[in-house]
């Protein structure tokens, strides 16, 4: 085998220019293959890493979108969950909340407001009052500047307000403008847990689907069912959530690019293949004398066919290796522009070399076979 | 060694060989003479199992090879026959060593060290020191020696040589013929085509061919 590869290398080396031109198609084709796979693998890697263990593959998420701002009763109810669990293909359903904020009603004398409410954060910059971490069942409350304006004419500090029937003392006011979103009221951690946490609206239903289930269909059915039978349907609408919507759009662009490069790869490999075939035909007809001599000294027609096939494959594999090298360079360049890192995997390398080998075998076969089947006496007349 | 009975060969309407009868014994040195175009190469191509499309019967070592598979024919050519072609037929991009090595690449014979075999025959034909040279760097006589070395590296029982001295001067021809004589003395059967009656002198027996017909003596050709 070794000497056969040497023979092939030697004969390829004899026509470097011609063979390099033939390899160009393979080089471009394989470099494209490397780029496509690197981008695809890099992207897949980023997406799965970003999702951690919560991969979205096995679930459909239905969103509850309230029409009013805050209503503690809104969302999916346990009954809704059992309805959703009945949909064919759904394994089990979990209700959860997209926000950690409870809806509540606040009252000061005759004034009411619907608010969002949460447990107090570690630090909060106040406009008025002093901030400290409330312990135990301390009934202090920090309210937003907006809410203060809504409820009180002047001073708000130390006033008593009722939130869902429980009395709280206003301890301070914080600015609600700025970039960061803040709920209208913060209360102590203990009271929040005790009084409000259960009322955080379950605005997400996660439908864990069975393997191979049609997620699109399940999503549609679930939304339809909820619109008809959802216990809180009067106050809201339902829709399928696409947690990866941004990346989906990105995926589409990426797919378009991938298809484009794949198209280039396919075309170059096809042209490369035809080039290989052409150059192998030329080689075979140039070397009729050699074929005759080898046949006269014991080479079988299979030996001859293999010799030219090996040559054609080696030509393509060399092209493939150069293509891989070019692929590495291109991927490095692409990485400067991509928001994630394209990676060249071992699988991509193996595939590239397999494709090169396949091109060599497929397009080298007919010329090699022609060499093998030539009539011996005719071959020996060649000079 | 071989027996030819009523062998004929046509190219379309043209009859290249007609009613050839010939027997060659083991250890013989036979010269085939005849004018250009008379059918000498056509005949030895059949004898060397290079051409299977003929009529009549040809037995090599008592065996008819017409129905033998192509692969087996290749093997017999590689292991039992040795060819020296008209105009050397060396691979111009291969060194002397690599040219001589060719039959060993395909041989299925139990071989001792291939390198030794090649070096042996290089010594035998007097090309020591030229192993790495290309054929283009050799004289015509040296190229023919390479061709002979290639033909005998596998120790064939039958050497078939087509005009081995056709392109050489008489002094070089004599040296080449000495090699053949030596090989024949060592037991190898030799069949050689030549134009040159001086060269034919080296053979034990000469047959003549004209217009595709074989004669046993020169007079019958000339008449
Ligand atoms: N492939 C072919 N098709 C048609 N005719 C052929 C073919 N090969 C050989 N011939 C004819 O057969 C005849 C014998 O050819 P051959 O090569 O055997 O001659 P030769 O005796 O070896 O001549 P030379 O001494 O010049 O080598 C010639 O007349 C040649 O024209
Ligand atoms: Mg001839």
Coordinates of C-alpha atoms and ligand atoms in Angstrom, one line a residue:
Chain A
X1 CA 0.0 0.0 0.0
X2 CA 2.8 2.4 1.0
X3 CA 4.6 2.1 -2.4
X4 CA 1.3 2.6 -4.2
X5 CA 0.7 5.9 -2.3
X6 CA 4.3 6.9 -3.2
X7 CA 3.6 6.1 -6.8
X8 CA 0.5 8.3 -6.7
X9 CA 2.3 11.1 -4.9
X10 CA 5.1 11.0 -7.5
X11 CA 2.8 11.2 -10.4
X12 CA 0.8 14.0 -8.8
X13 CA 4.1 15.8 -8.1
X14 CA 5.0 15.6 -11.8
X15 CA 2.2 17.9 -12.8
X16 CA 2.1 20.3 -9.9
X17 CA 0.5 23.2 -11.7
X18 CA -2.2 21.2 -13.5
X19 CA -3.0 19.3 -10.3
X20 CA -3.1 22.4 -8.2
X21 CA -5.6 24.1 -10.5
X22 CA -7.7 20.9 -10.3
X23 CA -7.5 21.0 -6.5
X24 CA -8.8 24.6 -6.3
X25 CA -12.4 23.5 -6.6
X26 CA -11.9 21.0 -3.8
X27 CA -10.0 23.5 -1.7
X28 CA -12.8 26.1 -2.0
X29 CA -15.5 23.4 -1.5
X30 CA -13.9 22.0 1.6
X31 CA -13.1 25.4 3.1
X32 CA -16.8 26.2 2.7
X33 CA -17.8 23.0 4.3
X34 CA -15.5 23.7 7.2
X35 CA -16.9 27.2 7.6
X36 CA -20.5 26.0 7.5
X37 CA -19.9 23.4 10.1
X38 CA -17.9 25.7 12.3
X39 CA -20.6 28.3 12.3
X40 CA -23.4 25.8 12.9
X41 CA -21.5 24.0 15.6
X42 CA -20.4 27.2 17.2
X43 CA -24.0 28.5 17.2
X44 CA -25.4 25.2 18.6
X45 CA -22.8 25.2 21.3
X46 CA -23.6 28.8 22.3
X47 CA -27.4 28.2 22.4
X48 CA -27.2 25.0 24.4
X49 CA -24.7 26.5 26.8
X50 CA -27.0 29.6 27.3
X51 CA -29.9 27.4 28.2
X52 CA -28.0 25.3 30.5
X53 CA -30.0 22.3 31.6
X54 CA -33.3 23.9 30.9
X55 CA -33.3 23.1 27.3
X56 CA -36.5 24.2 25.5
X57 CA -36.5 21.2 23.3
X58 CA -38.9 19.1 25.4
X59 CA -41.4 21.8 26.3
X60 CA -43.9 24.2 24.9
X61 CA -44.6 27.4 27.0
X62 CA -48.0 29.0 26.9
X63 CA -48.1 32.6 28.0
X64 CA -50.9 34.4 29.8
X65 CA -51.0 38.0 28.8
X66 CA -53.2 40.0 31.1
X67 CA -55.1 43.0 29.7
X68 CA -55.1 44.9 33.1
X69 CA -51.9 45.5 34.8
X70 CA -52.1 43.7 38.1
X71 CA -54.6 41.3 39.3
X72 CA -53.6 38.7 41.8
X73 CA -56.2 36.3 40.5
X74 CA -55.0 36.3 36.9
X75 CA -53.0 33.6 35.2
X76 CA -53.3 29.9 34.9
X77 CA -55.3 28.0 37.5
X78 CA -54.7 24.4 38.6
X79 CA -57.8 23.5 36.6
X80 CA -56.2 25.1 33.5
X81 CA -53.1 23.0 34.2
X82 CA -55.1 19.7 34.2
X83 CA -56.9 20.7 31.0
X84 CA -53.5 21.4 29.3
X85 CA -52.1 18.1 30.6
X86 CA -54.8 16.2 28.7
X87 CA -53.6 17.4 25.3
X88 CA -52.2 14.5 23.4
X89 CA -48.4 14.5 23.4
X90 CA -48.2 16.4 26.7
X91 CA -46.5 14.6 29.5
X92 CA -47.0 16.9 32.4
X93 CA -47.6 20.6 33.0
X94 CA -45.9 23.1 35.4
X95 CA -47.2 26.5 36.1
X96 CA -44.8 29.3 36.8
X97 CA -44.4 33.0 36.8
X98 CA -42.3 35.1 34.5
X99 CA -42.1 37.9 37.1
X100 CA -41.3 37.6 40.8
X101 CA -43.8 40.4 41.5
X102 CA -47.2 40.0 43.0
X103 CA -50.2 41.9 41.9
X104 CA -52.0 43.7 44.7
X105 CA -54.5 46.5 45.5
X106 CA -53.4 49.3 47.7
X107 CA -55.7 51.7 49.6
X108 CA -55.2 55.0 51.4
X109 CA -58.4 56.5 52.7
X110 CA -60.6 56.6 49.6
X111 CA -57.8 56.2 47.0
X112 CA -57.1 52.9 45.4
X113 CA -54.4 51.6 43.0
X114 CA -53.4 48.4 41.4
X115 CA -49.7 47.8 42.1
X116 CA -46.9 45.4 41.7
X117 CA -45.3 44.3 44.9
X118 CA -42.1 42.6 45.9
X119 CA -39.9 41.8 48.8
X120 CA -37.4 44.5 49.5
X121 CA -34.0 44.4 47.8
X122 CA -30.7 44.7 49.7
X123 CA -30.0 48.2 48.6
X124 CA -32.4 50.9 47.5
X125 CA -31.8 54.6 47.0
X126 CA -34.5 56.6 48.7
X127 CA -35.8 60.1 48.0
X128 CA -37.3 60.3 51.4
X129 CA -37.0 58.3 54.6
X130 CA -34.3 55.9 55.7
X131 CA -33.6 52.5 54.3
X132 CA -33.0 49.4 56.4
X133 CA -33.7 45.8 56.1
X134 CA -37.0 45.0 57.8
X135 CA -36.9 41.9 60.0
X136 CA -39.6 39.5 61.2
X137 CA -43.1 40.6 60.5
X138 CA -42.3 44.3 60.5
X139 CA -45.1 46.0 58.5
X140 CA -43.0 48.7 57.0
X141 CA -43.4 49.5 53.3
X142 CA -41.3 51.4 50.8
X143 CA -43.3 52.9 48.0
X144 CA -42.4 54.5 44.7
X145 CA -42.4 58.2 44.0
X146 CA -45.3 57.6 41.5
X147 CA -47.4 55.8 44.0
X148 CA -46.8 58.4 46.6
X149 CA -48.0 61.1 44.2
X150 CA -51.1 59.0 43.5
X151 CA -52.0 58.4 47.1
X152 CA -50.8 61.4 49.1
X153 CA -51.0 65.1 48.7
X154 CA -48.0 65.9 50.8
X155 CA -46.1 63.9 53.3
X156 CA -46.2 60.1 52.8
X157 CA -43.8 59.0 55.5
X158 CA -45.3 57.1 58.4
X159 CA -48.8 57.1 56.8
X160 CA -50.8 53.9 57.1
X161 CA -51.9 52.2 53.9
X162 CA -53.7 48.9 53.4
X163 CA -52.4 46.4 50.8
X164 CA -55.0 43.7 50.1
X165 CA -56.5 44.4 53.5
X166 CA -53.3 44.3 55.6
X167 CA -52.0 47.6 57.1
X168 CA -48.5 48.8 56.3
X169 CA -46.6 51.9 57.4
X170 CA -44.8 53.9 54.7
X171 CA -41.1 54.0 55.6
X172 CA -39.7 55.7 52.6
X173 CA -40.1 56.7 49.0
X174 CA -37.8 55.7 46.1
X175 CA -37.4 57.2 42.7
X176 CA -39.3 55.1 40.1
X177 CA -37.8 56.8 37.0
X178 CA -34.6 55.6 35.4
X179 CA -33.8 52.5 33.4
X180 CA -34.3 49.9 36.0
X181 CA -37.8 48.7 36.4
X182 CA -39.2 48.7 40.0
X183 CA -42.5 47.6 41.4
X184 CA -44.6 50.2 43.2
X185 CA -44.2 48.7 46.7
X186 CA -41.5 46.8 48.6
X187 CA -42.4 45.0 51.8
X188 CA -40.4 42.8 54.2
X189 CA -39.3 39.4 53.0
X190 CA -41.3 37.6 55.6
X191 CA -44.6 39.4 55.0
X192 CA -44.1 39.1 51.2
X193 CA -43.8 35.4 51.6
X194 CA -46.7 35.1 54.0
X195 CA -49.1 37.3 52.2
X196 CA -48.4 37.8 48.6
X197 CA -46.1 35.1 47.1
X198 CA -48.9 32.7 46.5
X199 CA -50.7 35.4 44.6
X200 CA -48.0 36.0 42.1
X201 CA -49.9 35.3 39.0
X202 CA -49.0 32.1 37.2
X203 CA -48.6 33.6 33.8
X204 CA -46.7 30.7 32.3
X205 CA -47.7 27.1 31.7
X206 CA -44.9 24.8 30.8
X207 CA -46.1 21.9 28.8
X208 CA -43.5 19.1 29.0
X209 CA -44.0 17.1 25.8
X210 CA -43.3 13.5 25.1
X211 CA -40.4 12.8 22.8
X212 CA -41.2 13.2 19.1
X213 CA -44.4 15.1 19.9
X214 CA -45.4 17.9 17.5
X215 CA -44.6 20.9 19.5
X216 CA -46.2 23.3 17.1
X217 CA -49.5 21.4 17.1
X218 CA -49.5 21.1 20.8
X219 CA -48.9 24.9 21.2
X220 CA -51.8 25.7 18.9
X221 CA -54.2 23.3 20.6
X222 CA -53.2 24.6 24.0
X223 CA -53.8 28.2 23.1
X224 CA -57.2 27.3 21.5
X225 CA -58.3 25.3 24.6
X226 CA -57.3 28.1 27.0
X227 CA -59.1 30.7 24.9
X228 CA -62.2 28.6 25.2
X229 CA -61.9 27.1 28.7
X230 CA -59.3 29.1 30.6
X231 CA -60.7 30.1 33.9
X232 CA -59.2 33.6 33.6
X233 CA -59.8 34.0 29.9
X234 CA -62.0 37.1 30.4
X235 CA -59.1 39.2 31.6
X236 CA -56.4 38.1 29.1
X237 CA -55.3 36.4 26.0
X238 CA -53.1 33.4 25.6
X239 CA -50.2 32.7 23.2
X240 CA -47.4 30.3 22.6
X241 CA -44.2 31.8 24.0
X242 CA -40.9 31.6 22.1
X243 CA -38.3 32.1 24.6
X244 CA -35.7 31.8 21.9
X245 CA -37.4 34.3 19.6
X246 CA -34.4 36.5 19.2
X247 CA -32.1 33.6 18.5
X248 CA -34.7 32.2 16.2
X249 CA -34.5 35.2 14.0
X250 CA -30.8 35.0 14.2
X251 CA -31.0 31.3 13.4
X252 CA -32.9 32.2 10.3
X253 CA -30.2 34.6 9.0
X254 CA -27.6 32.1 10.0
X255 CA -29.5 29.4 8.1
X256 CA -29.6 31.6 5.0
X257 CA -25.9 32.2 5.2
X258 CA -25.3 28.5 5.8
X259 CA -27.5 27.5 2.8
X260 CA -25.6 30.0 0.7
X261 CA -22.2 28.7 1.7
X262 CA -23.5 25.1 1.3
X263 CA -24.6 26.0 -2.2
X264 CA -21.1 27.4 -3.0
X265 CA -19.6 24.3 -1.4
X266 CA -21.8 22.0 -3.4
X267 CA -21.1 23.8 -6.7
X268 CA -17.3 23.9 -6.1
X269 CA -17.2 20.3 -5.2
X270 CA -19.2 19.4 -8.3
X271 CA -17.0 21.5 -10.5
X272 CA -14.0 20.1 -8.6
X273 CA -15.2 16.6 -9.3
X274 CA -15.6 17.3 -13.0
X275 CA -12.1 18.8 -12.9
X276 CA -10.7 15.7 -11.2
X277 CA -12.4 13.5 -13.8
X278 CA -10.9 15.6 -16.6
X279 CA -7.4 15.6 -15.2
X280 CA -7.6 11.8 -14.6
X281 CA -8.7 11.3 -18.2
X282 CA -5.7 13.3 -19.3
X283 CA -3.4 11.4 -17.0
X284 CA -4.7 8.1 -18.1
X285 CA -4.3 8.9 -21.8
X286 CA -0.8 10.3 -21.2
X287 CA 0.2 7.2 -19.4
X288 CA -1.0 4.5 -21.7
X289 CA 2.5 3.3 -22.2
X290 CA 3.0 3.0 -18.4
X291 CA -0.2 1.1 -18.1
X292 CA 0.9 -1.3 -20.8
X293 CA 4.2 -1.9 -19.2
X294 CA 2.7 -2.5 -15.8
X295 CA 0.2 -4.9 -17.3
X296 CA 2.9 -6.8 -19.1
X297 CA 4.9 -7.2 -15.9
X298 CA 2.1 -8.6 -13.8
X299 CA -0.3 -5.8 -12.9
X300 CA -4.0 -6.9 -13.1
X301 CA -6.6 -4.6 -14.4
X302 CA -7.7 -4.1 -10.8
X303 CA -4.1 -3.0 -9.9
X304 CA -4.3 -0.4 -12.6
X305 CA -7.7 0.8 -11.6
X306 CA -6.6 1.1 -8.0
X307 CA -3.5 2.9 -8.9
X308 CA -5.4 5.6 -10.7
X309 CA -8.2 5.7 -8.0
X310 CA -5.6 6.1 -5.3
X311 CA -4.1 8.9 -7.3
X312 CA -7.4 10.6 -7.7
X313 CA -8.3 10.2 -4.1
X314 CA -4.9 11.5 -2.9
X315 CA -5.3 14.5 -5.3
X316 CA -8.6 15.2 -3.6
X317 CA -7.4 14.6 -0.1
X318 CA -4.5 16.9 -0.6
X319 CA -7.0 19.5 -1.9
X320 CA -9.1 18.7 1.2
X321 CA -6.2 19.2 3.6
X322 CA -5.4 22.6 2.0
X323 CA -9.1 23.3 2.1
X324 CA -9.2 22.6 5.8
X325 CA -6.2 24.9 6.3
X326 CA -8.0 27.6 4.4
X327 CA -11.1 26.8 6.5
X328 CA -9.2 27.5 9.7
X329 CA -8.1 30.9 8.3
X330 CA -11.6 31.8 7.1
X331 CA -13.2 30.7 10.5
X332 CA -10.7 32.9 12.3
X333 CA -11.7 35.8 10.1
X334 CA -15.4 35.1 10.5
X335 CA -15.0 34.9 14.2
X336 CA -14.1 38.6 14.2
X337 CA -17.6 39.4 13.0
X338 CA -19.8 36.8 14.7
X339 CA -21.4 37.4 18.1
X340 CA -20.4 33.9 19.0
X341 CA -17.4 31.7 18.4
X342 CA -17.4 29.4 15.4
X343 CA -15.7 26.2 16.3
X344 CA -14.1 23.5 14.0
X345 CA -14.9 20.1 15.5
X346 CA -13.1 16.8 14.9
X347 CA -16.4 15.7 13.2
X348 CA -16.0 18.5 10.7
X349 CA -12.5 17.5 9.9
X350 CA -13.5 13.9 9.4
X351 CA -16.4 14.8 7.3
X352 CA -14.2 17.1 5.1
X353 CA -11.7 14.3 4.5
X354 CA -14.5 11.9 3.8
X355 CA -16.1 14.2 1.3
X356 CA -12.7 14.7 -0.4
X357 CA -12.2 11.0 -0.5
X358 CA -15.7 10.5 -1.9
X359 CA -15.1 13.1 -4.6
X360 CA -11.9 11.4 -5.6
X361 CA -13.5 7.9 -5.7
X362 CA -16.6 9.0 -7.5
X363 CA -15.1 11.2 -10.1
X364 CA -11.9 9.1 -10.5
X365 CA -13.7 5.9 -11.0
X366 CA -14.7 6.2 -14.7
X367 CA -11.2 7.3 -15.9
X368 CA -9.5 4.7 -13.7
X369 CA -11.8 2.0 -15.0
X370 CA -11.0 3.1 -18.5
X371 CA -7.3 2.7 -17.8
X372 CA -7.9 -0.7 -16.4
X373 CA -10.0 -1.9 -19.3
X374 CA -7.7 -0.7 -22.1
X375 CA -6.6 -3.4 -24.5
X376 CA -3.1 -4.5 -23.7
X377 CA -1.6 -4.8 -27.2
X378 CA -2.8 -1.3 -28.1
X379 CA -1.2 0.0 -24.9
X380 CA 2.1 -1.5 -25.8
X381 CA 2.2 0.2 -29.1
X382 CA 2.4 3.6 -27.3
X383 CA 5.7 5.4 -27.1
Chain B
X1 CA 7.9 -25.0 -23.2
X2 CA 5.3 -24.0 -25.8
X3 CA 3.5 -25.4 -28.7
X4 CA 1.7 -23.4 -31.4
X5 CA -0.7 -25.2 -33.8
X6 CA -2.5 -23.6 -36.7
X7 CA -2.5 -20.2 -35.1
X8 CA -3.9 -17.3 -37.1
X9 CA -4.6 -13.7 -36.5
X10 CA -6.6 -11.1 -38.5
X11 CA -7.1 -7.4 -38.1
X12 CA -10.4 -6.9 -39.8
X13 CA -9.9 -8.2 -43.3
X14 CA -6.1 -8.1 -43.0
X15 CA -4.5 -11.4 -42.2
X16 CA -1.5 -10.8 -39.9
X17 CA -0.7 -14.4 -39.1
X18 CA -1.8 -17.6 -40.9
X19 CA -1.4 -21.2 -40.1
X20 CA 1.5 -20.8 -37.7
X21 CA 3.0 -24.1 -36.3
X22 CA 5.9 -23.8 -33.9
X23 CA 7.3 -25.8 -31.0
X24 CA 9.9 -24.4 -28.5
X25 CA 11.5 -26.7 -26.0
X26 CA 12.7 -25.8 -22.5
X27 CA 16.1 -24.2 -22.5
X28 CA 16.0 -23.3 -26.2
X29 CA 17.2 -20.0 -27.7
X30 CA 15.1 -19.2 -30.7
X31 CA 15.4 -16.3 -33.1
X32 CA 12.5 -15.1 -35.2
X33 CA 13.5 -13.2 -38.3
X34 CA 11.6 -11.5 -41.0
X35 CA 11.0 -8.2 -42.8
X36 CA 9.2 -5.3 -41.2
X37 CA 5.4 -5.8 -41.1
X38 CA 5.7 -9.6 -41.5
X39 CA 3.9 -10.3 -38.1
X40 CA 6.8 -10.9 -35.7
X41 CA 5.5 -8.7 -33.0
X42 CA 2.0 -10.0 -33.5
X43 CA 3.3 -13.6 -33.0
X44 CA 5.2 -12.9 -29.8
X45 CA 2.4 -10.9 -28.3
X46 CA 0.4 -14.1 -28.6
X47 CA 3.2 -16.2 -27.2
X48 CA 3.6 -13.8 -24.3
X49 CA -0.1 -13.9 -23.4
X50 CA -0.4 -10.3 -24.2
X51 CA -2.9 -11.0 -27.0
X52 CA -5.7 -13.5 -26.6
X53 CA -7.7 -12.9 -29.8
X54 CA -6.3 -15.5 -32.2
X55 CA -7.5 -18.6 -33.9
X56 CA -5.9 -22.1 -33.5
X57 CA -4.3 -23.5 -30.4
X58 CA -1.5 -22.2 -28.3
X59 CA -0.2 -24.2 -25.3
X60 CA 2.2 -22.7 -22.8
X61 CA 3.7 -25.3 -20.6
X62 CA 1.1 -27.7 -21.9
X63 CA -1.8 -25.4 -21.0
X64 CA -4.2 -23.6 -23.1
X65 CA -4.7 -20.1 -21.7
X66 CA -7.6 -18.9 -23.8
X67 CA -10.2 -19.4 -21.0
X68 CA -7.9 -18.3 -18.2
X69 CA -9.0 -15.2 -16.3
X70 CA -7.5 -11.9 -17.0
X71 CA -6.1 -11.7 -13.4
X72 CA -4.4 -15.1 -13.7
X73 CA -2.9 -14.1 -17.1
X74 CA -1.4 -11.0 -15.4
X75 CA 0.0 -13.2 -12.7
X76 CA 1.6 -15.6 -15.2
X77 CA 3.1 -12.7 -17.2
X78 CA 4.5 -11.3 -14.0
X79 CA 5.9 -14.5 -12.5
X80 CA 6.8 -16.7 -15.4
X81 CA 7.5 -14.5 -18.4
X82 CA 9.9 -11.7 -19.0
X83 CA 9.5 -9.2 -21.8
X84 CA 12.1 -7.0 -23.5
X85 CA 10.2 -4.7 -25.8
X86 CA 11.1 -2.9 -29.0
X87 CA 12.5 0.5 -28.0
X88 CA 13.1 -0.4 -24.4
X89 CA 9.8 0.8 -23.0
X90 CA 11.1 2.2 -19.8
X91 CA 9.2 4.6 -17.5
X92 CA 10.9 7.9 -18.2
X93 CA 10.1 9.5 -14.8
X94 CA 11.2 6.5 -12.8
X95 CA 14.8 5.7 -11.8
X96 CA 16.7 2.7 -13.0
X97 CA 16.0 1.0 -9.7
X98 CA 12.3 1.8 -9.8
X99 CA 11.9 0.5 -13.4
X100 CA 13.6 -2.8 -12.6
X101 CA 11.4 -3.2 -9.5
X102 CA 8.1 -3.0 -11.3
X103 CA 7.5 -6.8 -11.7
X104 CA 8.2 -7.3 -8.0
X105 CA 5.5 -4.8 -7.1
X106 CA 2.8 -7.1 -8.5
X107 CA 4.4 -10.5 -7.9
X108 CA 2.6 -13.0 -5.8
X109 CA 5.6 -15.2 -5.7
X110 CA 7.3 -16.0 -2.4
X111 CA 10.2 -13.5 -2.7
X112 CA 13.3 -13.0 -0.7
X113 CA 14.3 -9.5 0.0
X114 CA 13.2 -7.4 -3.0
X115 CA 16.0 -5.0 -2.7
X116 CA 18.5 -7.9 -3.0
X117 CA 16.7 -9.2 -6.1
X118 CA 16.9 -5.9 -7.8
X119 CA 20.5 -5.4 -6.9
X120 CA 21.4 -8.8 -8.1
X121 CA 20.1 -8.2 -11.6
X122 CA 21.6 -4.7 -11.7
X123 CA 24.9 -6.3 -11.1
X124 CA 24.2 -9.0 -13.7
X125 CA 23.5 -6.5 -16.5
X126 CA 26.4 -4.3 -15.4
X127 CA 24.6 -1.2 -14.3
X128 CA 26.0 -0.9 -10.8
X129 CA 26.1 2.7 -9.7
X130 CA 23.3 3.8 -12.0
X131 CA 20.4 2.8 -9.7
X132 CA 19.3 6.3 -9.1
X133 CA 19.7 7.6 -12.7
X134 CA 16.7 8.3 -14.9
X135 CA 16.6 6.4 -18.3
X136 CA 17.2 9.7 -20.1
X137 CA 20.6 9.9 -18.4
X138 CA 21.6 6.5 -19.9
X139 CA 23.0 5.5 -23.3
X140 CA 20.8 3.3 -25.5
X141 CA 22.8 0.2 -24.6
X142 CA 22.4 1.0 -20.9
X143 CA 18.7 1.5 -21.3
X144 CA 18.3 -1.9 -23.0
X145 CA 20.2 -3.4 -20.0
X146 CA 17.7 -1.8 -17.7
X147 CA 14.9 -3.4 -19.8
X148 CA 16.6 -6.8 -19.6
X149 CA 17.1 -6.4 -15.9
X150 CA 13.4 -5.7 -15.5
X151 CA 12.6 -8.7 -17.6
X152 CA 14.7 -11.1 -15.5
X153 CA 14.3 -9.7 -12.0
X154 CA 11.5 -12.2 -11.3
X155 CA 13.5 -15.1 -12.6
X156 CA 11.1 -16.1 -15.5
X157 CA 11.3 -19.4 -17.3
X158 CA 10.7 -17.7 -20.7
X159 CA 12.2 -14.4 -21.9
X160 CA 10.5 -12.8 -24.9
X161 CA 12.5 -10.1 -26.6
X162 CA 11.3 -8.0 -29.5
X163 CA 14.2 -6.4 -31.4
X164 CA 16.5 -6.1 -28.3
X165 CA 19.3 -4.7 -30.4
X166 CA 17.2 -2.8 -32.9
X167 CA 18.4 0.6 -31.7
X168 CA 21.9 -0.3 -30.8
X169 CA 25.3 -0.3 -32.7
X170 CA 27.0 -3.6 -33.3
X171 CA 29.4 -3.4 -30.4
X172 CA 26.6 -2.7 -27.9
X173 CA 24.5 -5.4 -29.6
X174 CA 27.2 -7.9 -29.0
X175 CA 27.3 -7.0 -25.3
X176 CA 23.5 -7.3 -25.0
X177 CA 23.6 -10.7 -26.8
X178 CA 26.2 -11.9 -24.4
X179 CA 23.7 -11.2 -21.6
X180 CA 21.1 -13.2 -23.3
X181 CA 23.5 -16.1 -24.0
X182 CA 24.4 -16.2 -20.4
X183 CA 20.8 -16.2 -19.3
X184 CA 20.1 -19.1 -21.7
X185 CA 23.1 -21.0 -20.4
X186 CA 21.6 -20.6 -17.0
X187 CA 18.5 -22.4 -18.2
X188 CA 16.1 -19.7 -19.3
X189 CA 14.3 -20.2 -22.5
X190 CA 14.7 -17.2 -24.9
X191 CA 12.6 -16.2 -27.9
X192 CA 14.0 -13.2 -29.7
X193 CA 12.8 -11.2 -32.7
X194 CA 15.5 -9.6 -34.8
X195 CA 16.1 -8.1 -38.2
X196 CA 19.8 -8.7 -37.9
X197 CA 21.2 -12.0 -39.0
X198 CA 24.4 -11.4 -37.1
X199 CA 22.4 -11.1 -33.9
X200 CA 20.4 -14.2 -34.9
X201 CA 23.7 -16.1 -34.9
X202 CA 23.6 -16.2 -31.1
X203 CA 20.4 -18.3 -31.2
X204 CA 20.4 -22.1 -31.4
X205 CA 17.7 -22.0 -33.9
X206 CA 16.2 -19.4 -36.3
X207 CA 12.7 -19.4 -37.9
X208 CA 11.6 -17.0 -40.6
X209 CA 8.4 -15.2 -41.0
X210 CA 7.0 -13.5 -44.1
X211 CA 3.5 -12.2 -44.7
X212 CA 2.3 -13.9 -41.6
X213 CA 3.6 -17.3 -42.5
X214 CA 6.4 -19.1 -40.7
X215 CA 9.3 -21.0 -42.4
X216 CA 12.0 -23.0 -40.9
X217 CA 14.9 -21.8 -43.1
X218 CA 16.0 -18.7 -44.8
X219 CA 15.8 -20.0 -48.4
X220 CA 12.1 -20.6 -48.2
X221 CA 11.6 -17.0 -47.2
X222 CA 13.7 -15.6 -50.0
X223 CA 12.1 -17.6 -52.8
Ligands
LIG1 N1 -3.9 -3.1 -34.6 C1 -3.7 -3.3 -35.8 N2 -4.7 -3.1 -36.8 C2 -4.5 -3.4 -38.0 N3 -3.4 -3.9 -38.5 C3 -2.4 -4.2 -37.7 C4 -2.5 -3.9 -36.3 N4 -1.3 -4.3 -35.7 C5 -0.5 -4.7 -36.6 N5 -1.1 -4.7 -37.8 C6 -0.6 -5.1 -39.1 O1 -0.1 -6.5 -38.9 C7 1.1 -6.7 -39.6 C8 2.1 -7.3 -38.7 O2 2.5 -6.3 -37.7 P1 3.7 -6.6 -36.7 O3 3.7 -5.4 -35.7 O4 3.5 -7.9 -36.1 O5 4.9 -6.5 -37.6 P2 6.5 -6.8 -37.3 O6 6.9 -8.0 -38.0 O7 6.7 -6.8 -35.8 O8 7.2 -5.5 -37.9 P3 8.4 -4.7 -37.3 O9 9.6 -5.4 -37.7 O10 8.3 -3.4 -38.1 O11 8.2 -4.5 -35.9 C9 1.5 -5.3 -40.2 O12 1.3 -5.3 -41.5 C10 0.6 -4.3 -39.4 O13 0.3 -3.3 -40.4
LIG2 MG1 7.6 -5.5 -34.4

